[in-house]
Amino acid sequence: MRSALSIVYGNPRLRVSAIGIFFFGFTGAATSPYYSLIGIHELGLSNTAFAVVSFCAAIVNVSASVAAGILADRLGRFRLPILAVCLAGVIGYLLVYFLPTVAVFTVASLMLIPVFGALNSLIFAYVRAGSEALAPREMIAVNSAIRAVISASWVLVPGIVGFALAGRPSMLPAFLLAGLACAVCFLLFAVLVREQAGERVERREPSYAFLASLKQIGSVSVWPHVVAIALITSMLHVNGTVLPLIVTGQAGGSPADVGTIVGIVALLEVVFIIVWGWIEARTSSVLAASASAAFYSLYLALLGLSHNTVSVYLLTGISGFGAAGIIAIPITYLQNLIARRAGLGSSLIAVNVFLSGGLSALLFSLGTSISDYTGASMLGAAAGLLGALLLILLRYGVIGGRSS
């Protein structure tokens, strides 16, 4: 089997996708660390208002991702939807930078920037459509390589942006950089991608209609699998919440330790994502996802028991290994749930992000209400193991239908 990097580099379609996904990751890596700071401290949103905006933005993002995926399937092309969401990102980020008011920030955060977030699913759909001639193992490897590029952006960009903005009175230039990254994505797909117009798919198959497509997502052959994956990936969100609180609390560390730990894990993910792609190709998506969930559950449990920063640093290896599998393996698994529909199948990636985020909020709230941050971490670990068990039961037909 050819290496994933050689496949991506040798295929113009995949090569453009890899560059595009890097700049997509750039936008999140540049702005996410400062998003709440800008919205609340610099522009004056209340904590409650920011939480409401964030929740509504998540709904808009998953809705836009599903709608864009359905549209791409119906068109039989991906270039136009990709250009549309890139343009939304350019406008959204630059509006916030040039017109930094509460109203503009709210509109951009509720409408334009979440729509740009659909680019993630669209690029993976574009990759999927361009990988149909590849062997299944090679397709898995390609997805892993493309996903590793996002992690690479999170390794490189936060430090660069943080250094560039050090000492500045405002973090708003991060939005300027994100807007420019969106513009790069737009130009990449506008200039380098040429797709031939073909017969519109919906004229041949009623199942490609909007409501029929939504019914596919809600079918019993799809949604139990999505719930299982969401339980597993919710661990990542739980960790994102409890890690800073545990490190700066019971472990006695500092915010600088949090940043260093996150950076180490992100760097390890880049390497381990490729490893998990190799494992998945030689076993199955279910076994690989379950194994990565077990590793990450162990990490969360040990994190909850940590009482010094040294122990947390020692856990970065387990964390990076487990997280790499959790962020890479579900891509191919979810796409295969609706294998004939590259756009719709890939939109399940956004559905998973939305569901796992909601589950993590519930787990954190429940865990801290009955215990403390340790309890929340333990509860997150239990949810991940439950998701792995559900995947195995689905795989072997104990409940629902069998999966690969």
PDB file of C-alpha atoms in Angstrom, residues 134-380:
ATOM      1  CA  LEU A 134      -8.587   4.048  -4.036  1.00  0.00           C
ATOM      2  CA  ALA A 135      -8.536   0.812  -2.082  1.00  0.00           C
ATOM      3  CA  PRO A 136     -10.354   0.994   1.282  1.00  0.00           C
ATOM      4  CA  ARG A 137      -7.060   0.925   3.189  1.00  0.00           C
ATOM      5  CA  GLU A 138      -5.721   3.805   1.108  1.00  0.00           C
ATOM      6  CA  MET A 139      -8.907   5.796   1.622  1.00  0.00           C
ATOM      7  CA  ILE A 140      -8.570   5.392   5.395  1.00  0.00           C
ATOM      8  CA  ALA A 141      -4.947   6.477   5.202  1.00  0.00           C
ATOM      9  CA  VAL A 142      -5.849   9.549   3.137  1.00  0.00           C
ATOM     10  CA  ASN A 143      -8.533  10.635   5.618  1.00  0.00           C
ATOM     11  CA  SER A 144      -6.041  10.228   8.454  1.00  0.00           C
ATOM     12  CA  ALA A 145      -3.417  12.281   6.622  1.00  0.00           C
ATOM     13  CA  ILE A 146      -5.881  15.081   5.828  1.00  0.00           C
ATOM     14  CA  ARG A 147      -7.059  15.141   9.449  1.00  0.00           C
ATOM     15  CA  ALA A 148      -3.461  15.264  10.654  1.00  0.00           C
ATOM     16  CA  VAL A 149      -3.032  18.503   8.726  1.00  0.00           C
ATOM     17  CA  ILE A 150      -5.625  20.178  10.981  1.00  0.00           C
ATOM     18  CA  SER A 151      -3.721  19.070  14.049  1.00  0.00           C
ATOM     19  CA  ALA A 152      -0.531  20.418  12.478  1.00  0.00           C
ATOM     20  CA  SER A 153      -2.160  23.828  12.116  1.00  0.00           C
ATOM     21  CA  TRP A 154      -3.079  23.749  15.809  1.00  0.00           C
ATOM     22  CA  VAL A 155       0.527  22.953  16.662  1.00  0.00           C
ATOM     23  CA  LEU A 156       1.956  25.824  14.617  1.00  0.00           C
ATOM     24  CA  VAL A 157      -0.605  28.632  14.551  1.00  0.00           C
ATOM     25  CA  PRO A 158      -1.466  29.411  18.217  1.00  0.00           C
ATOM     26  CA  GLY A 159       2.161  30.002  19.101  1.00  0.00           C
ATOM     27  CA  ILE A 160       2.784  32.148  16.017  1.00  0.00           C
ATOM     28  CA  VAL A 161      -0.348  34.232  16.582  1.00  0.00           C
ATOM     29  CA  GLY A 162       0.356  34.512  20.305  1.00  0.00           C
ATOM     30  CA  PHE A 163       3.885  35.756  19.580  1.00  0.00           C
ATOM     31  CA  ALA A 164       2.640  38.223  16.951  1.00  0.00           C
ATOM     32  CA  LEU A 165      -0.005  39.676  19.296  1.00  0.00           C
ATOM     33  CA  ALA A 166       2.119  39.687  22.447  1.00  0.00           C
ATOM     34  CA  GLY A 167       1.916  43.058  24.173  1.00  0.00           C
ATOM     35  CA  ARG A 168      -0.912  44.363  21.982  1.00  0.00           C
ATOM     36  CA  PRO A 169      -3.908  45.954  23.717  1.00  0.00           C
ATOM     37  CA  SER A 170      -6.359  43.970  21.550  1.00  0.00           C
ATOM     38  CA  MET A 171      -6.579  40.439  20.213  1.00  0.00           C
ATOM     39  CA  LEU A 172      -8.738  41.526  17.243  1.00  0.00           C
ATOM     40  CA  PRO A 173      -5.892  41.111  14.701  1.00  0.00           C
ATOM     41  CA  ALA A 174      -6.451  37.359  15.147  1.00  0.00           C
ATOM     42  CA  PHE A 175      -9.712  37.848  13.242  1.00  0.00           C
ATOM     43  CA  LEU A 176      -7.835  39.650  10.462  1.00  0.00           C
ATOM     44  CA  LEU A 177      -5.492  36.687  10.135  1.00  0.00           C
ATOM     45  CA  ALA A 178      -8.463  34.285  10.116  1.00  0.00           C
ATOM     46  CA  GLY A 179     -10.178  36.340   7.409  1.00  0.00           C
ATOM     47  CA  LEU A 180      -7.036  36.212   5.273  1.00  0.00           C
ATOM     48  CA  ALA A 181      -6.846  32.439   5.789  1.00  0.00           C
ATOM     49  CA  CYS A 182     -10.452  32.149   4.569  1.00  0.00           C
ATOM     50  CA  ALA A 183      -9.484  34.194   1.512  1.00  0.00           C
ATOM     51  CA  VAL A 184      -6.635  31.769   0.807  1.00  0.00           C
ATOM     52  CA  CYS A 185      -9.115  28.880   0.954  1.00  0.00           C
ATOM     53  CA  PHE A 186     -11.421  30.718  -1.455  1.00  0.00           C
ATOM     54  CA  LEU A 187      -8.616  31.372  -3.938  1.00  0.00           C
ATOM     55  CA  LEU A 188      -7.341  27.793  -3.717  1.00  0.00           C
ATOM     56  CA  PHE A 189     -10.652  26.269  -4.736  1.00  0.00           C
ATOM     57  CA  ALA A 190     -11.543  29.078  -7.152  1.00  0.00           C
ATOM     58  CA  VAL A 191      -8.288  28.851  -9.105  1.00  0.00           C
ATOM     59  CA  LEU A 192      -7.091  25.274  -8.734  1.00  0.00           C
ATOM     60  CA  VAL A 193     -10.347  23.296  -8.816  1.00  0.00           C
ATOM     61  CA  ARG A 194     -12.193  22.691 -12.063  1.00  0.00           C
ATOM     62  CA  GLU A 195     -15.257  20.446 -12.035  1.00  0.00           C
ATOM     63  CA  GLN A 196     -17.277  19.517 -15.052  1.00  0.00           C
ATOM     64  CA  ALA A 197     -20.975  20.275 -14.911  1.00  0.00           C
ATOM     65  CA  GLY A 198     -22.968  17.084 -15.090  1.00  0.00           C
ATOM     66  CA  GLU A 199     -26.572  16.006 -14.883  1.00  0.00           C
ATOM     67  CA  ARG A 200     -28.184  17.092 -11.635  1.00  0.00           C
ATOM     68  CA  VAL A 201     -28.536  14.025  -9.461  1.00  0.00           C
ATOM     69  CA  GLU A 202     -31.943  14.833  -8.002  1.00  0.00           C
ATOM     70  CA  ARG A 203     -33.564  14.450 -11.431  1.00  0.00           C
ATOM     71  CA  ARG A 204     -32.681  10.782 -11.316  1.00  0.00           C
ATOM     72  CA  GLU A 205     -33.076   9.890  -7.641  1.00  0.00           C
ATOM     73  CA  PRO A 206     -35.798  11.288  -5.343  1.00  0.00           C
ATOM     74  CA  SER A 207     -33.732  10.128  -2.358  1.00  0.00           C
ATOM     75  CA  TYR A 208     -31.431  13.110  -2.990  1.00  0.00           C
ATOM     76  CA  ALA A 209     -34.205  15.563  -2.120  1.00  0.00           C
ATOM     77  CA  PHE A 210     -33.681  17.614   1.043  1.00  0.00           C
ATOM     78  CA  LEU A 211     -36.284  15.967   3.300  1.00  0.00           C
ATOM     79  CA  ALA A 212     -35.417  12.492   2.027  1.00  0.00           C
ATOM     80  CA  SER A 213     -31.772  13.181   2.848  1.00  0.00           C
ATOM     81  CA  LEU A 214     -32.668  14.256   6.386  1.00  0.00           C
ATOM     82  CA  LYS A 215     -34.626  11.034   6.831  1.00  0.00           C
ATOM     83  CA  GLN A 216     -31.481   9.077   5.967  1.00  0.00           C
ATOM     84  CA  ILE A 217     -29.630  10.765   8.821  1.00  0.00           C
ATOM     85  CA  GLY A 218     -32.456   9.901  11.216  1.00  0.00           C
ATOM     86  CA  SER A 219     -32.821   6.293  10.068  1.00  0.00           C
ATOM     87  CA  VAL A 220     -32.163   3.424  12.470  1.00  0.00           C
ATOM     88  CA  SER A 221     -29.259   2.319  10.286  1.00  0.00           C
ATOM     89  CA  VAL A 222     -27.465   5.616  10.967  1.00  0.00           C
ATOM     90  CA  TRP A 223     -28.373   7.409  14.200  1.00  0.00           C
ATOM     91  CA  PRO A 224     -27.363   4.710  16.753  1.00  0.00           C
ATOM     92  CA  HIS A 225     -23.883   4.698  15.225  1.00  0.00           C
ATOM     93  CA  VAL A 226     -23.729   8.498  15.353  1.00  0.00           C
ATOM     94  CA  VAL A 227     -24.722   8.434  19.045  1.00  0.00           C
ATOM     95  CA  ALA A 228     -22.010   5.856  19.795  1.00  0.00           C
ATOM     96  CA  ILE A 229     -19.343   7.970  18.107  1.00  0.00           C
ATOM     97  CA  ALA A 230     -20.652  11.107  19.857  1.00  0.00           C
ATOM     98  CA  LEU A 231     -20.279   9.407  23.254  1.00  0.00           C
ATOM     99  CA  ILE A 232     -16.661   8.619  22.425  1.00  0.00           C
ATOM    100  CA  THR A 233     -15.774  12.047  21.041  1.00  0.00           C
ATOM    101  CA  SER A 234     -17.525  13.793  23.944  1.00  0.00           C
ATOM    102  CA  MET A 235     -14.450  12.823  25.969  1.00  0.00           C
ATOM    103  CA  LEU A 236     -12.390  15.333  23.983  1.00  0.00           C
ATOM    104  CA  HIS A 237     -14.799  18.135  24.919  1.00  0.00           C
ATOM    105  CA  VAL A 238     -14.881  17.048  28.560  1.00  0.00           C
ATOM    106  CA  ASN A 239     -11.096  17.117  28.616  1.00  0.00           C
ATOM    107  CA  GLY A 240     -11.059  20.574  27.053  1.00  0.00           C
ATOM    108  CA  THR A 241     -13.164  21.806  29.974  1.00  0.00           C
ATOM    109  CA  VAL A 242     -11.653  19.941  32.928  1.00  0.00           C
ATOM    110  CA  LEU A 243      -7.965  19.931  31.952  1.00  0.00           C
ATOM    111  CA  PRO A 244      -7.352  23.648  32.638  1.00  0.00           C
ATOM    112  CA  LEU A 245      -9.414  23.462  35.839  1.00  0.00           C
ATOM    113  CA  ILE A 246      -7.576  20.415  37.184  1.00  0.00           C
ATOM    114  CA  VAL A 247      -4.117  21.637  36.172  1.00  0.00           C
ATOM    115  CA  THR A 248      -4.564  25.083  37.752  1.00  0.00           C
ATOM    116  CA  GLY A 249      -6.545  23.660  40.675  1.00  0.00           C
ATOM    117  CA  GLN A 250      -5.820  20.362  42.389  1.00  0.00           C
ATOM    118  CA  ALA A 251      -2.599  19.795  40.385  1.00  0.00           C
ATOM    119  CA  GLY A 252      -1.206  23.171  41.453  1.00  0.00           C
ATOM    120  CA  GLY A 253      -0.085  24.246  37.978  1.00  0.00           C
ATOM    121  CA  SER A 254      -0.312  27.508  36.066  1.00  0.00           C
ATOM    122  CA  PRO A 255      -2.044  28.637  32.847  1.00  0.00           C
ATOM    123  CA  ALA A 256       1.355  28.325  31.145  1.00  0.00           C
ATOM    124  CA  ASP A 257       1.337  24.614  32.030  1.00  0.00           C
ATOM    125  CA  VAL A 258      -2.056  24.249  30.367  1.00  0.00           C
ATOM    126  CA  GLY A 259      -0.766  25.788  27.138  1.00  0.00           C
ATOM    127  CA  THR A 260       2.355  23.638  27.167  1.00  0.00           C
ATOM    128  CA  ILE A 261       0.399  20.435  27.796  1.00  0.00           C
ATOM    129  CA  VAL A 262      -2.096  21.219  25.029  1.00  0.00           C
ATOM    130  CA  GLY A 263       0.774  21.939  22.641  1.00  0.00           C
ATOM    131  CA  ILE A 264       2.552  18.688  23.465  1.00  0.00           C
ATOM    132  CA  VAL A 265      -0.634  16.670  22.934  1.00  0.00           C
ATOM    133  CA  ALA A 266      -1.366  18.419  19.622  1.00  0.00           C
ATOM    134  CA  LEU A 267       2.139  17.623  18.397  1.00  0.00           C
ATOM    135  CA  LEU A 268       1.760  13.966  19.394  1.00  0.00           C
ATOM    136  CA  GLU A 269      -1.600  13.809  17.608  1.00  0.00           C
ATOM    137  CA  VAL A 270       0.024  14.654  14.278  1.00  0.00           C
ATOM    138  CA  VAL A 271       2.209  11.549  14.548  1.00  0.00           C
ATOM    139  CA  PHE A 272      -0.310   9.213  16.150  1.00  0.00           C
ATOM    140  CA  ILE A 273      -3.096  10.001  13.657  1.00  0.00           C
ATOM    141  CA  ILE A 274      -1.011   8.303  10.965  1.00  0.00           C
ATOM    142  CA  VAL A 275      -0.405   5.367  13.318  1.00  0.00           C
ATOM    143  CA  TRP A 276      -4.129   4.955  13.925  1.00  0.00           C
ATOM    144  CA  GLY A 277      -4.768   5.088  10.184  1.00  0.00           C
ATOM    145  CA  TRP A 278      -2.380   2.150   9.812  1.00  0.00           C
ATOM    146  CA  ILE A 279      -4.110   0.270  12.659  1.00  0.00           C
ATOM    147  CA  GLU A 280      -7.599   0.980  11.310  1.00  0.00           C
ATOM    148  CA  ALA A 281      -6.661  -0.205   7.816  1.00  0.00           C
ATOM    149  CA  ARG A 282      -5.477  -3.546   9.204  1.00  0.00           C
ATOM    150  CA  THR A 283      -8.285  -4.175  11.696  1.00  0.00           C
ATOM    151  CA  SER A 284     -11.567  -2.297  11.395  1.00  0.00           C
ATOM    152  CA  SER A 285     -12.991   1.118  12.196  1.00  0.00           C
ATOM    153  CA  VAL A 286     -14.969  -0.310  15.113  1.00  0.00           C
ATOM    154  CA  LEU A 287     -12.034  -2.064  16.775  1.00  0.00           C
ATOM    155  CA  ALA A 288      -9.723   0.899  16.238  1.00  0.00           C
ATOM    156  CA  ALA A 289     -12.275   3.409  17.541  1.00  0.00           C
ATOM    157  CA  SER A 290     -13.007   1.229  20.582  1.00  0.00           C
ATOM    158  CA  ALA A 291      -9.299   0.843  21.350  1.00  0.00           C
ATOM    159  CA  SER A 292      -8.664   4.581  21.098  1.00  0.00           C
ATOM    160  CA  ALA A 293     -11.676   5.201  23.344  1.00  0.00           C
ATOM    161  CA  ALA A 294     -10.257   2.793  25.943  1.00  0.00           C
ATOM    162  CA  PHE A 295      -6.906   4.600  25.927  1.00  0.00           C
ATOM    163  CA  TYR A 296      -8.543   8.002  26.293  1.00  0.00           C
ATOM    164  CA  SER A 297     -10.880   6.769  29.029  1.00  0.00           C
ATOM    165  CA  LEU A 298      -7.827   5.600  30.954  1.00  0.00           C
ATOM    166  CA  TYR A 299      -6.270   9.036  30.468  1.00  0.00           C
ATOM    167  CA  LEU A 300      -9.381  10.893  31.718  1.00  0.00           C
ATOM    168  CA  ALA A 301      -9.629   8.655  34.760  1.00  0.00           C
ATOM    169  CA  LEU A 302      -5.971   9.223  35.639  1.00  0.00           C
ATOM    170  CA  LEU A 303      -6.314  12.961  34.956  1.00  0.00           C
ATOM    171  CA  GLY A 304      -9.096  13.133  37.520  1.00  0.00           C
ATOM    172  CA  LEU A 305      -6.760  11.543  40.086  1.00  0.00           C
ATOM    173  CA  SER A 306      -3.797  13.835  39.329  1.00  0.00           C
ATOM    174  CA  HIS A 307      -2.577  16.044  42.174  1.00  0.00           C
ATOM    175  CA  ASN A 308       0.583  17.486  40.657  1.00  0.00           C
ATOM    176  CA  THR A 309       1.632  18.831  37.267  1.00  0.00           C
ATOM    177  CA  VAL A 310       4.295  16.165  36.773  1.00  0.00           C
ATOM    178  CA  SER A 311       1.636  13.456  36.647  1.00  0.00           C
ATOM    179  CA  VAL A 312      -0.377  15.453  34.097  1.00  0.00           C
ATOM    180  CA  TYR A 313       2.703  15.888  31.891  1.00  0.00           C
ATOM    181  CA  LEU A 314       3.333  12.148  32.109  1.00  0.00           C
ATOM    182  CA  LEU A 315      -0.192  11.536  30.820  1.00  0.00           C
ATOM    183  CA  THR A 316       0.390  13.464  27.581  1.00  0.00           C
ATOM    184  CA  GLY A 317       1.566  10.310  25.798  1.00  0.00           C
ATOM    185  CA  ILE A 318      -1.638   8.406  26.592  1.00  0.00           C
ATOM    186  CA  SER A 319      -3.707  11.502  25.890  1.00  0.00           C
ATOM    187  CA  GLY A 320      -2.099  12.154  22.509  1.00  0.00           C
ATOM    188  CA  PHE A 321      -2.372   8.513  21.444  1.00  0.00           C
ATOM    189  CA  GLY A 322      -6.024   8.152  22.430  1.00  0.00           C
ATOM    190  CA  ALA A 323      -7.063  11.571  21.125  1.00  0.00           C
ATOM    191  CA  ALA A 324      -5.423  10.941  17.748  1.00  0.00           C
ATOM    192  CA  GLY A 325      -7.599   7.881  17.201  1.00  0.00           C
ATOM    193  CA  ILE A 326     -10.761   9.622  18.380  1.00  0.00           C
ATOM    194  CA  ILE A 327     -10.358  12.600  16.063  1.00  0.00           C
ATOM    195  CA  ALA A 328      -9.315  10.587  12.983  1.00  0.00           C
ATOM    196  CA  ILE A 329     -11.147   7.251  12.967  1.00  0.00           C
ATOM    197  CA  PRO A 330     -14.751   8.567  13.122  1.00  0.00           C
ATOM    198  CA  ILE A 331     -14.295  10.408   9.802  1.00  0.00           C
ATOM    199  CA  THR A 332     -14.239   7.288   7.642  1.00  0.00           C
ATOM    200  CA  TYR A 333     -16.688   5.464   9.920  1.00  0.00           C
ATOM    201  CA  LEU A 334     -19.301   8.217   9.651  1.00  0.00           C
ATOM    202  CA  GLN A 335     -18.813   8.619   5.902  1.00  0.00           C
ATOM    203  CA  ASN A 336     -19.383   4.890   5.435  1.00  0.00           C
ATOM    204  CA  LEU A 337     -22.767   5.097   7.177  1.00  0.00           C
ATOM    205  CA  ILE A 338     -24.106   6.796   4.028  1.00  0.00           C
ATOM    206  CA  ALA A 339     -21.414   5.557   1.670  1.00  0.00           C
ATOM    207  CA  ARG A 340     -23.124   6.537  -1.601  1.00  0.00           C
ATOM    208  CA  ARG A 341     -23.496  10.171  -0.546  1.00  0.00           C
ATOM    209  CA  ALA A 342     -20.138  11.905  -0.106  1.00  0.00           C
ATOM    210  CA  GLY A 343     -21.721  15.200   0.945  1.00  0.00           C
ATOM    211  CA  LEU A 344     -24.408  13.835   3.252  1.00  0.00           C
ATOM    212  CA  GLY A 345     -22.143  11.186   4.763  1.00  0.00           C
ATOM    213  CA  SER A 346     -19.440  13.754   5.481  1.00  0.00           C
ATOM    214  CA  SER A 347     -21.985  16.134   7.042  1.00  0.00           C
ATOM    215  CA  LEU A 348     -22.307  13.552   9.833  1.00  0.00           C
ATOM    216  CA  ILE A 349     -18.894  14.815  10.974  1.00  0.00           C
ATOM    217  CA  ALA A 350     -20.549  18.119  11.920  1.00  0.00           C
ATOM    218  CA  VAL A 351     -23.535  16.317  13.448  1.00  0.00           C
ATOM    219  CA  ASN A 352     -21.107  14.364  15.609  1.00  0.00           C
ATOM    220  CA  VAL A 353     -19.324  17.525  16.739  1.00  0.00           C
ATOM    221  CA  PHE A 354     -22.653  19.087  17.734  1.00  0.00           C
ATOM    222  CA  LEU A 355     -23.916  16.030  19.613  1.00  0.00           C
ATOM    223  CA  SER A 356     -20.619  15.357  21.373  1.00  0.00           C
ATOM    224  CA  GLY A 357     -20.403  18.992  22.461  1.00  0.00           C
ATOM    225  CA  GLY A 358     -23.893  18.825  23.939  1.00  0.00           C
ATOM    226  CA  LEU A 359     -23.166  15.531  25.662  1.00  0.00           C
ATOM    227  CA  SER A 360     -19.956  16.914  27.165  1.00  0.00           C
ATOM    228  CA  ALA A 361     -21.805  19.922  28.597  1.00  0.00           C
ATOM    229  CA  LEU A 362     -24.324  17.538  30.177  1.00  0.00           C
ATOM    230  CA  LEU A 363     -21.571  15.293  31.539  1.00  0.00           C
ATOM    231  CA  PHE A 364     -19.663  18.231  33.021  1.00  0.00           C
ATOM    232  CA  SER A 365     -22.785  19.652  34.622  1.00  0.00           C
ATOM    233  CA  LEU A 366     -23.813  16.285  36.073  1.00  0.00           C
ATOM    234  CA  GLY A 367     -20.297  15.404  37.199  1.00  0.00           C
ATOM    235  CA  THR A 368     -19.696  18.682  39.021  1.00  0.00           C
ATOM    236  CA  SER A 369     -23.166  18.614  40.600  1.00  0.00           C
ATOM    237  CA  ILE A 370     -22.599  15.243  42.262  1.00  0.00           C
ATOM    238  CA  SER A 371     -18.838  15.513  42.754  1.00  0.00           C
ATOM    239  CA  ASP A 372     -16.135  17.911  41.482  1.00  0.00           C
ATOM    240  CA  TYR A 373     -13.856  18.196  38.461  1.00  0.00           C
ATOM    241  CA  THR A 374     -12.536  14.726  39.235  1.00  0.00           C
ATOM    242  CA  GLY A 375     -16.074  13.380  39.048  1.00  0.00           C
ATOM    243  CA  ALA A 376     -16.671  15.130  35.735  1.00  0.00           C
ATOM    244  CA  SER A 377     -13.480  13.619  34.322  1.00  0.00           C
ATOM    245  CA  MET A 378     -14.480  10.142  35.521  1.00  0.00           C
ATOM    246  CA  LEU A 379     -17.973  10.525  34.098  1.00  0.00           C
ATOM    247  CA  GLY A 380     -16.501  11.542  30.752  1.00  0.00           C
TER     248      GLY A 380
END
